[in-house]
Short mmCIF file of C-alpha atoms and ligand atoms in Angstrom, two decimals:
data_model
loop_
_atom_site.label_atom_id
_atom_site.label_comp_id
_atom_site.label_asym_id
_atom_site.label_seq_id
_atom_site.Cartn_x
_atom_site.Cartn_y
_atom_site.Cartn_z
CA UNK A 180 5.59 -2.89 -33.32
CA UNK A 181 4.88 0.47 -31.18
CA UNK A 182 4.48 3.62 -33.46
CA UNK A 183 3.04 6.62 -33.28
CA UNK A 184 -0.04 7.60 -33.76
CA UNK A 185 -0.58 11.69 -34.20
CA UNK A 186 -3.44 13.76 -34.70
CA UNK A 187 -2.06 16.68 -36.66
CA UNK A 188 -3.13 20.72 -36.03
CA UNK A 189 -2.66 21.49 -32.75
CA UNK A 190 -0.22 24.31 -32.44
CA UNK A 191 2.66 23.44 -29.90
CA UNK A 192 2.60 25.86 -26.91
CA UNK A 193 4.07 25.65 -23.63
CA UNK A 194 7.71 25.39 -22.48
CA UNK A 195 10.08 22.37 -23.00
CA UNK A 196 13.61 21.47 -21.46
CA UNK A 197 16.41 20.04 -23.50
CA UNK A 198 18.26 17.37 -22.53
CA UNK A 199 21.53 16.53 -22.26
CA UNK A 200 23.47 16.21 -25.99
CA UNK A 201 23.12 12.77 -27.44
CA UNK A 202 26.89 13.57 -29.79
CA UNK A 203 28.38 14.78 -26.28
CA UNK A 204 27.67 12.03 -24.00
CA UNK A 205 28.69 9.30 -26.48
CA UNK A 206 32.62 10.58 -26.34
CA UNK A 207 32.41 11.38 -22.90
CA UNK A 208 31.28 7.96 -21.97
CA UNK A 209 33.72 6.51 -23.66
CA UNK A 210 36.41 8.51 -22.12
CA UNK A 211 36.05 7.83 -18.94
CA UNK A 212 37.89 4.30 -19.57
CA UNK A 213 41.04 6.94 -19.96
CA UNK A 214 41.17 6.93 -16.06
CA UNK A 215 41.26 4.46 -12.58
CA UNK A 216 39.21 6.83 -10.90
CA UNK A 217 35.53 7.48 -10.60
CA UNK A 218 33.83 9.74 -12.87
CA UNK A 219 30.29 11.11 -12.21
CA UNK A 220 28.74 12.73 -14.96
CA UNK A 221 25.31 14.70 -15.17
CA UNK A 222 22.63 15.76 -17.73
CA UNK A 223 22.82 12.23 -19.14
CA UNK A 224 20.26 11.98 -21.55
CA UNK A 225 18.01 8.84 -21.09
CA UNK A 226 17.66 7.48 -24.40
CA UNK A 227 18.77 3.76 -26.02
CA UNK A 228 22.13 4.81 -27.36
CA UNK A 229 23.19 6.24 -24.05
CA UNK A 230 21.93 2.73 -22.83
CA UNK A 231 24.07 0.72 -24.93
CA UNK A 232 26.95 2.70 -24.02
CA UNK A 233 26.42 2.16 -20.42
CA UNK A 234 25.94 -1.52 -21.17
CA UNK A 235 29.25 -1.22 -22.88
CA UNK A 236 31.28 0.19 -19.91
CA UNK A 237 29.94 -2.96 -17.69
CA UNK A 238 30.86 -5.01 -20.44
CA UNK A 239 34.77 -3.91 -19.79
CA UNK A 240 34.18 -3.89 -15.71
CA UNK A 241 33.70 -1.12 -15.41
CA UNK A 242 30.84 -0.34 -12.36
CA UNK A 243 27.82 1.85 -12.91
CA UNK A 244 25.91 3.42 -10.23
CA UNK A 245 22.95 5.11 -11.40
CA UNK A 246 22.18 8.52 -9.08
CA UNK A 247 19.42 9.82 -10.00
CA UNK A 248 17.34 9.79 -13.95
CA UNK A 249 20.40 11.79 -15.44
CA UNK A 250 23.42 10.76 -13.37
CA UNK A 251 25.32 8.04 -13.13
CA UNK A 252 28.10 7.37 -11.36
CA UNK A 253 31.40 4.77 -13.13
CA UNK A 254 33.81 3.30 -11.69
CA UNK A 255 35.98 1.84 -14.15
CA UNK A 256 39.18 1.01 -12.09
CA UNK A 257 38.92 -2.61 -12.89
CA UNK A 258 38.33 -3.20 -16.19
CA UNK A 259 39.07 -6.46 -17.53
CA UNK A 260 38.83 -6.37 -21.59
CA UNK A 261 39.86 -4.60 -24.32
CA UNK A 262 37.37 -5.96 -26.44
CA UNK A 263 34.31 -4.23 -27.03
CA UNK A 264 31.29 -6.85 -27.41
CA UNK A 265 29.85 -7.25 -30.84
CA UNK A 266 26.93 -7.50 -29.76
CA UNK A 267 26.72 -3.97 -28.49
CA UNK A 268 28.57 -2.23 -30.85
CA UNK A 269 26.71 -3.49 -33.95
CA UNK A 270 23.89 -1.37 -32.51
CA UNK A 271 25.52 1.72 -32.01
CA UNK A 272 27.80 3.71 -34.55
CA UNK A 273 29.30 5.70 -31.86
CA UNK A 274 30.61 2.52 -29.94
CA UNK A 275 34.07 2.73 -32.09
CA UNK A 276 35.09 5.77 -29.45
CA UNK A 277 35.92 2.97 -27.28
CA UNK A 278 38.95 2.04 -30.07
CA UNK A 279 40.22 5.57 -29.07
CA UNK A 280 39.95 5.46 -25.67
CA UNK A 281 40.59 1.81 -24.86
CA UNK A 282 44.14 2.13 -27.05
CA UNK A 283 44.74 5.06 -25.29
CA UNK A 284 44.04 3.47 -21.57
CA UNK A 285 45.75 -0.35 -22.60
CA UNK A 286 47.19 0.38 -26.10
CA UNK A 287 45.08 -2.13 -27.66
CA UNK A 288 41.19 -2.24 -28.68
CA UNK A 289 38.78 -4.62 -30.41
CA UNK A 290 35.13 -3.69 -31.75
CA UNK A 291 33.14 -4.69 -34.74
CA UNK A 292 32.35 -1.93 -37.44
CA UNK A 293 30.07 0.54 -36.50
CA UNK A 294 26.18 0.66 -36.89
CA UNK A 295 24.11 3.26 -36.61
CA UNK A 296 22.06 4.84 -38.77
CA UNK A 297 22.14 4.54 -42.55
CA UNK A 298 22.69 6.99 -44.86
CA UNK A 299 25.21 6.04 -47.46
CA UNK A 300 28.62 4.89 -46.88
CA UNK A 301 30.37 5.75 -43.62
CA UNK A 302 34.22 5.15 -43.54
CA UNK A 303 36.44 5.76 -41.35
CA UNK A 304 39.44 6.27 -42.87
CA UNK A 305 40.08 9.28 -41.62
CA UNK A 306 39.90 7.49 -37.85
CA UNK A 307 42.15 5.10 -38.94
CA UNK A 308 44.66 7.45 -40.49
CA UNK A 309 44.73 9.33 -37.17
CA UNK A 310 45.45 6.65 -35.27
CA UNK A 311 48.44 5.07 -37.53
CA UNK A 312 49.89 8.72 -37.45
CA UNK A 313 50.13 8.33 -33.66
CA UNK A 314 51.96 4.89 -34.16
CA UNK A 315 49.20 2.71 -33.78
CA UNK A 316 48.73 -1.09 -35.93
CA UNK A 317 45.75 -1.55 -37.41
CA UNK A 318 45.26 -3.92 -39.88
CA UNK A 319 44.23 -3.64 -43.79
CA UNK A 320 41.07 -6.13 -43.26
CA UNK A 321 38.65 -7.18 -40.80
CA UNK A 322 39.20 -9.82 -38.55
CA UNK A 323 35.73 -11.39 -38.03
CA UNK A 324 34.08 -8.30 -38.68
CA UNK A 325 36.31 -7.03 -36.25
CA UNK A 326 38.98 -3.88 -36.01
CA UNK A 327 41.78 -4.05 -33.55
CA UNK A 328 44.09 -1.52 -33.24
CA UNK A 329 47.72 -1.69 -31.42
CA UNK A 330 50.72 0.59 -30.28
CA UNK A 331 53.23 -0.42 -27.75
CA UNK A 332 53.44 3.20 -27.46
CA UNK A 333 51.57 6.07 -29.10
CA UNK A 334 53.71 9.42 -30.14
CA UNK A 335 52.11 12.55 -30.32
CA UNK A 336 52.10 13.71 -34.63
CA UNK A 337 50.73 16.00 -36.98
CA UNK A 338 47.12 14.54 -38.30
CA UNK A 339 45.75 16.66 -41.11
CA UNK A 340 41.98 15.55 -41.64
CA UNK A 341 41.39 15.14 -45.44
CA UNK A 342 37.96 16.02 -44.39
CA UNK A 343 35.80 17.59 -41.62
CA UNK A 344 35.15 14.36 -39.45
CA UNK A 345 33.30 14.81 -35.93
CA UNK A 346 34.12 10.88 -35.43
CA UNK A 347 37.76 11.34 -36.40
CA UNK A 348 38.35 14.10 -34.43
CA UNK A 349 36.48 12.75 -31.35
CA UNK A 350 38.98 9.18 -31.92
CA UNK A 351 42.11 10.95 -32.42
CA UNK A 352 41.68 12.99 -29.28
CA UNK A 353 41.07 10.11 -26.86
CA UNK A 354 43.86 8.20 -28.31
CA UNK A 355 46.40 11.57 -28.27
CA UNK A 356 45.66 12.75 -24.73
CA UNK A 357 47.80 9.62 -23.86
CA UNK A 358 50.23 9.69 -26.46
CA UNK A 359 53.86 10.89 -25.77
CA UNK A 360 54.66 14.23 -26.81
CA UNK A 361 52.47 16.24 -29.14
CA UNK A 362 49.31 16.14 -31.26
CA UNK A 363 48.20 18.75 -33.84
CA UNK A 364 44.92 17.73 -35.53
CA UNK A 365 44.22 20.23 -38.77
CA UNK A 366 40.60 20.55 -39.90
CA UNK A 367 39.22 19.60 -36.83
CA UNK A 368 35.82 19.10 -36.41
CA UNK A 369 33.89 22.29 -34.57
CA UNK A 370 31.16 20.94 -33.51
CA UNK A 371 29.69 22.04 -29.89
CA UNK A 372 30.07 17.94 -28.88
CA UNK A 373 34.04 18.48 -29.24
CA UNK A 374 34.39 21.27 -26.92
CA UNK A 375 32.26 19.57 -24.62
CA UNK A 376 34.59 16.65 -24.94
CA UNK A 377 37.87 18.47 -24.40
CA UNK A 378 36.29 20.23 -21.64
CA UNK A 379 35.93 16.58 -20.06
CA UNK A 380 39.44 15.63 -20.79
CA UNK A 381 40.81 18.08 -19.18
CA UNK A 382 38.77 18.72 -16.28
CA UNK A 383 40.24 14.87 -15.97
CA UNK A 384 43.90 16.59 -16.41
CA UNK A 385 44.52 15.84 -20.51
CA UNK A 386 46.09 19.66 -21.89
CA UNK A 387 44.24 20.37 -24.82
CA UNK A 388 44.08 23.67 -27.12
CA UNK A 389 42.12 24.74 -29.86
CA UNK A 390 39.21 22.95 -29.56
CA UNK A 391 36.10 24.87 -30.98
CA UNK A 392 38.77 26.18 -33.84
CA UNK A 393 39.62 24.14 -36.75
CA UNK A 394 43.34 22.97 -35.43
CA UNK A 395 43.76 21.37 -31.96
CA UNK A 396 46.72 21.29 -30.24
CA UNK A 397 46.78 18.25 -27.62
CA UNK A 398 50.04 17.42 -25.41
CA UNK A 399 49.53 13.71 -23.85
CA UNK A 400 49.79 13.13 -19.99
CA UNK A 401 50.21 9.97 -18.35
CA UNK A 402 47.74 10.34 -15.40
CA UNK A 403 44.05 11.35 -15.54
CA UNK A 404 42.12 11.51 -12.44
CA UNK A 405 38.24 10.69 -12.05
CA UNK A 406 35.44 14.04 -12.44
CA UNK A 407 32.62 15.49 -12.16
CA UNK A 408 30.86 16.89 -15.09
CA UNK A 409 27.47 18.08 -17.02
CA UNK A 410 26.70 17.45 -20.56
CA UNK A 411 26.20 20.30 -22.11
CA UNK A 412 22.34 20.69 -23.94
CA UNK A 413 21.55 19.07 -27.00
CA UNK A 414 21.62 21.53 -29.90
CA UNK A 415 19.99 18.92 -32.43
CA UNK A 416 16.68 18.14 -29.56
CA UNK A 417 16.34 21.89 -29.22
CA UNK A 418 16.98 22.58 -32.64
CA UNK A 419 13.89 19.96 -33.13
CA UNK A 420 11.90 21.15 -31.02
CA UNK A 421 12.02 24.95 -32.56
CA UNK A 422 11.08 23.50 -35.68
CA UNK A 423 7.95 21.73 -34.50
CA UNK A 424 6.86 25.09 -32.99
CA UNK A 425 7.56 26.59 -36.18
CA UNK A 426 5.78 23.86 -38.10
CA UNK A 427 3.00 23.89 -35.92
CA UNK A 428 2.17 27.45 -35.56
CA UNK A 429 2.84 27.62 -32.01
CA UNK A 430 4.77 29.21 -28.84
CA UNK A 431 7.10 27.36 -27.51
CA UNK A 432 10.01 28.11 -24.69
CA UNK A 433 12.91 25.88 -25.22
CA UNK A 434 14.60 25.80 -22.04
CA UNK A 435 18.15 24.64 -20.95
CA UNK A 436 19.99 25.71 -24.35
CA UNK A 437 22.99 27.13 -25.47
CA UNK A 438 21.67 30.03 -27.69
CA UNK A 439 24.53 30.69 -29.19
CA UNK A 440 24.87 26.75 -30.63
CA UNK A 441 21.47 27.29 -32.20
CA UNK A 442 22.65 30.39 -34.13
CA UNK A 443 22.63 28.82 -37.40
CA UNK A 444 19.02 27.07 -36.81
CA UNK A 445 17.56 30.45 -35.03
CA UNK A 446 18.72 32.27 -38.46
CA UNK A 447 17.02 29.96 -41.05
CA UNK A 448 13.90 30.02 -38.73
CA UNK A 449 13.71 33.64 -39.35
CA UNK A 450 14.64 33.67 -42.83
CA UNK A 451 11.14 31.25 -43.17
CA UNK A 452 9.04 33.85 -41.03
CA UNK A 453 9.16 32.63 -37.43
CA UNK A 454 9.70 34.90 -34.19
CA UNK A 455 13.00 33.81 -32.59
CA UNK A 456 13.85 35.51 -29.35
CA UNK A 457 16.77 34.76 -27.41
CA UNK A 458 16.66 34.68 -23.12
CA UNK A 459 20.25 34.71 -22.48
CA UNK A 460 18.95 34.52 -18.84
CA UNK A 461 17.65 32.04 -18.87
CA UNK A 462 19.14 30.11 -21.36
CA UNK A 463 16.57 29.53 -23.21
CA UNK A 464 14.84 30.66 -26.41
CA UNK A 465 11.02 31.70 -27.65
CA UNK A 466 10.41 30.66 -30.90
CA UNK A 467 6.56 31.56 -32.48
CA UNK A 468 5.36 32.05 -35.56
CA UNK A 469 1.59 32.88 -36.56
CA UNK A 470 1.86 33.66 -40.76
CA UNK A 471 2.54 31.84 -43.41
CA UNK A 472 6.01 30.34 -43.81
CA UNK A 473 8.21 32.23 -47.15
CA UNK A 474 10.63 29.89 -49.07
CA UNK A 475 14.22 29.82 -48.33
CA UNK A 476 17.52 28.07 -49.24
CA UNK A 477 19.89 26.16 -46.60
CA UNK A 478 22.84 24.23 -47.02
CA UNK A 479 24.33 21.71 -44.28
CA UNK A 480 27.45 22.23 -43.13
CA UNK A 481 30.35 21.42 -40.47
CA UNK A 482 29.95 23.42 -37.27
CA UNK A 483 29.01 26.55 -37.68
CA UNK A 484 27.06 26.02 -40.60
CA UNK A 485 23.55 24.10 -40.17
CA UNK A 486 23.72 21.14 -39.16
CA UNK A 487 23.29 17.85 -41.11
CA UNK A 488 21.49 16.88 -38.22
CA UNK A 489 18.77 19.50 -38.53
CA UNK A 490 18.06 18.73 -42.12
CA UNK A 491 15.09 16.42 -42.36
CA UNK A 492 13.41 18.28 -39.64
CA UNK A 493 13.81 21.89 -41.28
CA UNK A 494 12.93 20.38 -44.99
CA UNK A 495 8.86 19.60 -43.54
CA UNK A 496 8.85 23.72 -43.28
CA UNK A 497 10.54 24.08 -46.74
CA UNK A 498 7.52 21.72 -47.72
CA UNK A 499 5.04 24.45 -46.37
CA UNK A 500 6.96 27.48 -47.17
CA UNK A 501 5.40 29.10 -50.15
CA UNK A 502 7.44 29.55 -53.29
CA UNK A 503 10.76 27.46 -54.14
CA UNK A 504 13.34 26.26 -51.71
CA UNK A 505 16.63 24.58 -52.05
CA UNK A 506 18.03 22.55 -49.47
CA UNK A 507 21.68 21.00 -50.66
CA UNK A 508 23.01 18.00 -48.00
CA UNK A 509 26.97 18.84 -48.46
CA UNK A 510 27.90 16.10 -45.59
CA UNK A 511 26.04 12.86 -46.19
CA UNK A 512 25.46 11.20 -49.75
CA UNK A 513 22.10 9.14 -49.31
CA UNK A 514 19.86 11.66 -46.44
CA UNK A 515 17.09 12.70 -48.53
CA UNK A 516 15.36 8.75 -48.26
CA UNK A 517 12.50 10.81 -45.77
CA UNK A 518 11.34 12.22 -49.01
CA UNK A 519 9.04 9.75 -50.46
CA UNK A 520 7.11 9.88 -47.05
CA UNK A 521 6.74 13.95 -47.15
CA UNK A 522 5.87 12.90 -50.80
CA UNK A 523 2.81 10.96 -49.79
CA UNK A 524 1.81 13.71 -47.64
CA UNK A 525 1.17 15.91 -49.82
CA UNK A 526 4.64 17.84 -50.09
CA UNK A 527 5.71 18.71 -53.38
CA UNK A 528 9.54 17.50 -53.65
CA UNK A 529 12.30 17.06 -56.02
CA UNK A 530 16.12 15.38 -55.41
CA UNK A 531 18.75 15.84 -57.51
CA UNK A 532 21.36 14.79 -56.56
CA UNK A 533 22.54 16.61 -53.23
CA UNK A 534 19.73 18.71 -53.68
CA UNK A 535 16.11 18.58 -53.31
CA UNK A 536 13.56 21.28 -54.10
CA UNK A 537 10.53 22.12 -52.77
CA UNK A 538 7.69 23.91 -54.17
CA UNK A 539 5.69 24.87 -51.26
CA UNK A 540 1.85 23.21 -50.60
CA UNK A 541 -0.48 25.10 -48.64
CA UNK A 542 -0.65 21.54 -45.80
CA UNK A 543 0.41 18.53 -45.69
CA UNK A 544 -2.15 15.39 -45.41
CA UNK A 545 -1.74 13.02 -42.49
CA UNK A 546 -0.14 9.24 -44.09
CA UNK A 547 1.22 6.00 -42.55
CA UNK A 548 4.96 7.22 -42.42
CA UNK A 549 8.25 5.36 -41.34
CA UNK A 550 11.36 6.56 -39.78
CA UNK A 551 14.02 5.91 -42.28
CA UNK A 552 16.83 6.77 -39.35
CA UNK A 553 17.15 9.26 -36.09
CA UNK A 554 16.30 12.92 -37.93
CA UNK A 555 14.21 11.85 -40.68
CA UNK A 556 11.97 10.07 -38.03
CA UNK A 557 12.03 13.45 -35.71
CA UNK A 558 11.00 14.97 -38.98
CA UNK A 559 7.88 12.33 -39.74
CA UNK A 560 6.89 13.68 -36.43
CA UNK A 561 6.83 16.90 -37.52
CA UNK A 562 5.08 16.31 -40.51
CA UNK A 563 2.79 14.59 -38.47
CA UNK A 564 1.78 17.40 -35.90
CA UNK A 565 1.09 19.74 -38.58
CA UNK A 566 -0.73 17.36 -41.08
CA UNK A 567 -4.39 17.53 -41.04
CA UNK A 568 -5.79 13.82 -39.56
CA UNK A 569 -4.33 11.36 -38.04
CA UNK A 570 -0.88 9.77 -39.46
CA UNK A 571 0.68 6.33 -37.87
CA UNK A 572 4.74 6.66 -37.60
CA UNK A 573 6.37 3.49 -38.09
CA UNK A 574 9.88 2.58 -37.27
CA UNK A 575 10.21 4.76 -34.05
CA UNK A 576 12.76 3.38 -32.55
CA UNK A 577 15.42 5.04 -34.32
CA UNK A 578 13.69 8.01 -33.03
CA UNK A 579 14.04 7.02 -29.36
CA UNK A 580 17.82 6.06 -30.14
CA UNK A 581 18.26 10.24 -29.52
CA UNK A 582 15.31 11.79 -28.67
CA UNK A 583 14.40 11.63 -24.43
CA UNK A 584 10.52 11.34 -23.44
CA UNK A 585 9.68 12.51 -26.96
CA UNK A 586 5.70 12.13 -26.84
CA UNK A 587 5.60 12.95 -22.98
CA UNK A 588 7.88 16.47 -24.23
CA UNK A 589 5.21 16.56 -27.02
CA UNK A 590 2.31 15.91 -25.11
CA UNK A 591 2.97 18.51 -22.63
CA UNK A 592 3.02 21.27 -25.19
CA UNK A 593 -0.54 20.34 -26.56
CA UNK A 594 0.50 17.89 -29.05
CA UNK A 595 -2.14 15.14 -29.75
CA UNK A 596 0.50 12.09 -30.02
CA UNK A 597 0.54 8.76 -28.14
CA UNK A 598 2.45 5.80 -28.29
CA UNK A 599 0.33 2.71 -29.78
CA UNK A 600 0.66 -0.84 -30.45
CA UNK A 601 -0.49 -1.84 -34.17
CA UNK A 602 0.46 -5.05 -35.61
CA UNK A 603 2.81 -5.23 -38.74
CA UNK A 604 0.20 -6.19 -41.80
CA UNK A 605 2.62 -8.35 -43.76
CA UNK A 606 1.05 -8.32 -46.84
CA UNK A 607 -0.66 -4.60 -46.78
CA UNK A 608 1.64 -3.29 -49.56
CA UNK A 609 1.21 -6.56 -52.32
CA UNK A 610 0.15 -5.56 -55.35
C1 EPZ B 961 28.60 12.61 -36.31
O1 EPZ B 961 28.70 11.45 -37.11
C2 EPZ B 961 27.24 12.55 -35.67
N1 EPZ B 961 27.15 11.36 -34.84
C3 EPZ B 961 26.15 12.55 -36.75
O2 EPZ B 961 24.92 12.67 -36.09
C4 EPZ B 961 26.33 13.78 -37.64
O3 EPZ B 961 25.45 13.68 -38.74
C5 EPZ B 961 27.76 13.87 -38.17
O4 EPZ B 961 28.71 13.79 -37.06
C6 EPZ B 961 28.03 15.17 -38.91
O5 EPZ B 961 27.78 16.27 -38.06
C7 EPZ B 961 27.67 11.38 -33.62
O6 EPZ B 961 28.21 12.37 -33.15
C8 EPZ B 961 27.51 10.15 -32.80
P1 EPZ B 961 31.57 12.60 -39.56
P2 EPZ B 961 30.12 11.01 -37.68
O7 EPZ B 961 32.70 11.70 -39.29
O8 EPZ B 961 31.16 11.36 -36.70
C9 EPZ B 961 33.05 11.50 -43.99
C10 EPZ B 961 22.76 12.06 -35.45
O9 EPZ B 961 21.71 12.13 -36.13
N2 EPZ B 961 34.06 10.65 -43.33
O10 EPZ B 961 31.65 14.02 -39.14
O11 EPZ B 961 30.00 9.62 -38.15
C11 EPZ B 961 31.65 10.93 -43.84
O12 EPZ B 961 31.39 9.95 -44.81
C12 EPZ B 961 24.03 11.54 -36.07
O13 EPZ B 961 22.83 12.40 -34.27
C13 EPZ B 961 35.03 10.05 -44.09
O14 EPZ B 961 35.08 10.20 -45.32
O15 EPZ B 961 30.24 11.98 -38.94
C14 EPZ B 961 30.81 12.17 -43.97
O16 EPZ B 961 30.62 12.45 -45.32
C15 EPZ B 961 23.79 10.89 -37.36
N3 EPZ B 961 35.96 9.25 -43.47
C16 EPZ B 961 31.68 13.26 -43.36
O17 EPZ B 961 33.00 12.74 -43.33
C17 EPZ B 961 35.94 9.06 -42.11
O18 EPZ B 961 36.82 8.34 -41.61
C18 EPZ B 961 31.32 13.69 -41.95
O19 EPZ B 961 31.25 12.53 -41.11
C19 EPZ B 961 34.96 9.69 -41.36
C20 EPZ B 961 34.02 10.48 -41.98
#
């Protein structure tokens, strides 16, 4: 029953560090079951999916040492399970990288189908496909609500993605780096996260090439040693962040990035009027913008295209961006549900079908508004800071499944937000 409660209009200004990538840490979390050694890994975002993935790992036996805020330290040399609790993974769509990883280390896992958040159907198919390629069981139907995959051994084979699938990709690696022999995955996913990931593997001693490019080529290895590594930044926090400057009609340093991930974001920023300068010094980049925002036309796609991820958050500036925009979601069916809250605030919005267009209004007016799942909430945020009044934003927990110290990050750039306790009115919406 927390939510936020924001006083729109004060332009963000200030600088703000990035933390460690939410899609990055999820994989690499999961692949440290692939050794007996201990791993220590950095820039660990602190945020309730990392959490549950931690809770996870003890779950299997493995041991967690916690360093400092961002680093822990796992030991997972005695883990006693294949099995990853329902209970956990229900909460947490990422938790089926433990089928890759935990078939890879025992050549058998168990988890229950993916949560996470909702935006139309989510199969994995493609995960599935991958893994029967490299010679793994897995059954036609659930078991419980339950997957379990099987190989007495896994062989390296060609895996030709019918589509571009971050998940899939991610799966198919953990499970190939101990496969015999070798594993070509065409259409890879891109993304930033799966660079990051094969940089993990093999700084644990997996050979892997291509990642970044659409085929990569991996060659399994039987032992992998325990590591030290950093997550890299998360493009989709920083990505955020620019937009709330944007939004906002402030001056904001986002610090601790990798300009070159937020490329595709830094150009539709500019295409809507903003300043974007890029400190390859000091990794970080100024975005500011003091006139009115002009109307422009993005499409999501895989890595290097914009990002899904970025797509609620950049459609509150198509809202105030005069003339008409198009924004056309090419990766998820069912992520425009934010609408009908930017709707009530004012913005003038139409879906059809993959595709919603905005006629820009000169504000937005502050609403009660609801996270409808991770992005869309970062977006009622957003909407929030630049609305004039005060809005409530319900349903923020999806919002703290990615986002670290969101209002403290917020707060220290100006932003009039704080984290309140209202009771649920049951019956405030009867007719
Ligand atoms: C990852 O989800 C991210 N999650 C998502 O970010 C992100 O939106 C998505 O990639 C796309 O970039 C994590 O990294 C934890 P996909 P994932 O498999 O892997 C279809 C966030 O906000 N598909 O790349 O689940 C699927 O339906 C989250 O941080 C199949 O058809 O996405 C979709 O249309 C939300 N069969 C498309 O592929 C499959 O087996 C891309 O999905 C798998 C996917």
């Amino acid at each position: 029953m927390e939510k936020y409660r924001i006083r729109g209009g004060n332009p963000l200004v200030g600088t703000v560090d990035i933390s460690g990538a939410k899609n990055a840490v999820l994989p690499i979390l999961a692949a440290v079951v692939l050794t007996e050694e201990v791993c220590c890994i950095e820039n660990i975002p602190n945020i309730v999916d990392v959490r549950t993935a931690l809770d996870i790992l003890e779950a299997l036996g493995a041991e967690i040492r916690s360093i400092d805020a961002h680093t822990v330290e796992i030991d997972p040399s005695r883990l006693h399970t294949h099995v990853v609790p329902h209970d956990l993974s229900r909460h947490m769509r990422a938790s089926y990288y433990f089928l890759g990883s935990l078939l890879g280390r025992f050549g058998i896992a168990r988890s229950s189908m993916p949560g996470g958040c909702n935006f139309g159907v989510r199969p994995i198919d493609l995960h599935l496909k991958g893994f029967r390629a490299l010679g793994a069981t897995v059954p036609d139907t659930l078991d419980n609500g339950m997957i379990e995959v099987s190989a007495e051994k896994l062989t390296g084979n060609s895996v030709y993605l019918d589509q571009v699938s971050v998940g899939a990709t991610v799966n198919i690696m953990l499970a190939a780096v101990r496969a015999r022999g070798l594993t070509v995955i065409e259409n890879a996913a891109k993304e930033p996260h799966i660079v990051d990931l094969a940089n993990f593997l093999s700084s644990m001693g997996a050979d892997i090439r291509g990642a970044g490019t659409d085929v990569i080529k991996i060659r399994g290895v039987d032992y992998f040693r325990g590591t030290s590594y950093s997550i890299i930044p998360d493009q989709i926090e920083a990505g955020t962040y620019m937009a709330a400057a944007v939004a906002t009609g402030g001056d904001v340093l986002v610090r601790g990035v990798i300009p070159k991930h937020l490329e595709s974001i830094t150009a539709k920023l500019e295409e809507l009027g903003a300043t974007v300068e890029e400190l390859e010094d000091d990794d970080a980049i100024r975005v500011s913008c003091t006139g009115p925002l002009r109307h422009c036309n993005v499409k999501t796609m895989p890595h290097p295209g914009f990002p899904t991820d970025m797509q609620p958050q950049i459609a509150v500036l198509l809202s105030l961006a005069s003339g008409t925009s198009f924004l056309t979601e090419n990766i998820w069916d069912n992520r425009f549900k934010y609408v009908a809250e930017l709707q009530r605030m004012g913005a003038d919005i139409q879906v059809n079908g993959h595709t919603a267009i905005f006629q820009g209004v000169s504000h937005l007016t502050a609403a009660p508004i609801k996270s409808h799942d991770l992005r869309a909430g970062a977006a009622m945020v957003i909407a929030a800071l630049c609305a004039q009044g005060v809005s409530i934003v319900d349903d923020i927990q999806y919002i703290e499944r990615g986002y670290e110290n969101i209002v403290e990050k917020l707060q220290s750039l100006g932003a009039d937000i704080e984290r309140v306790y209202v009771p649920d009115q049951p019956f405030a919406n009867a007719q």
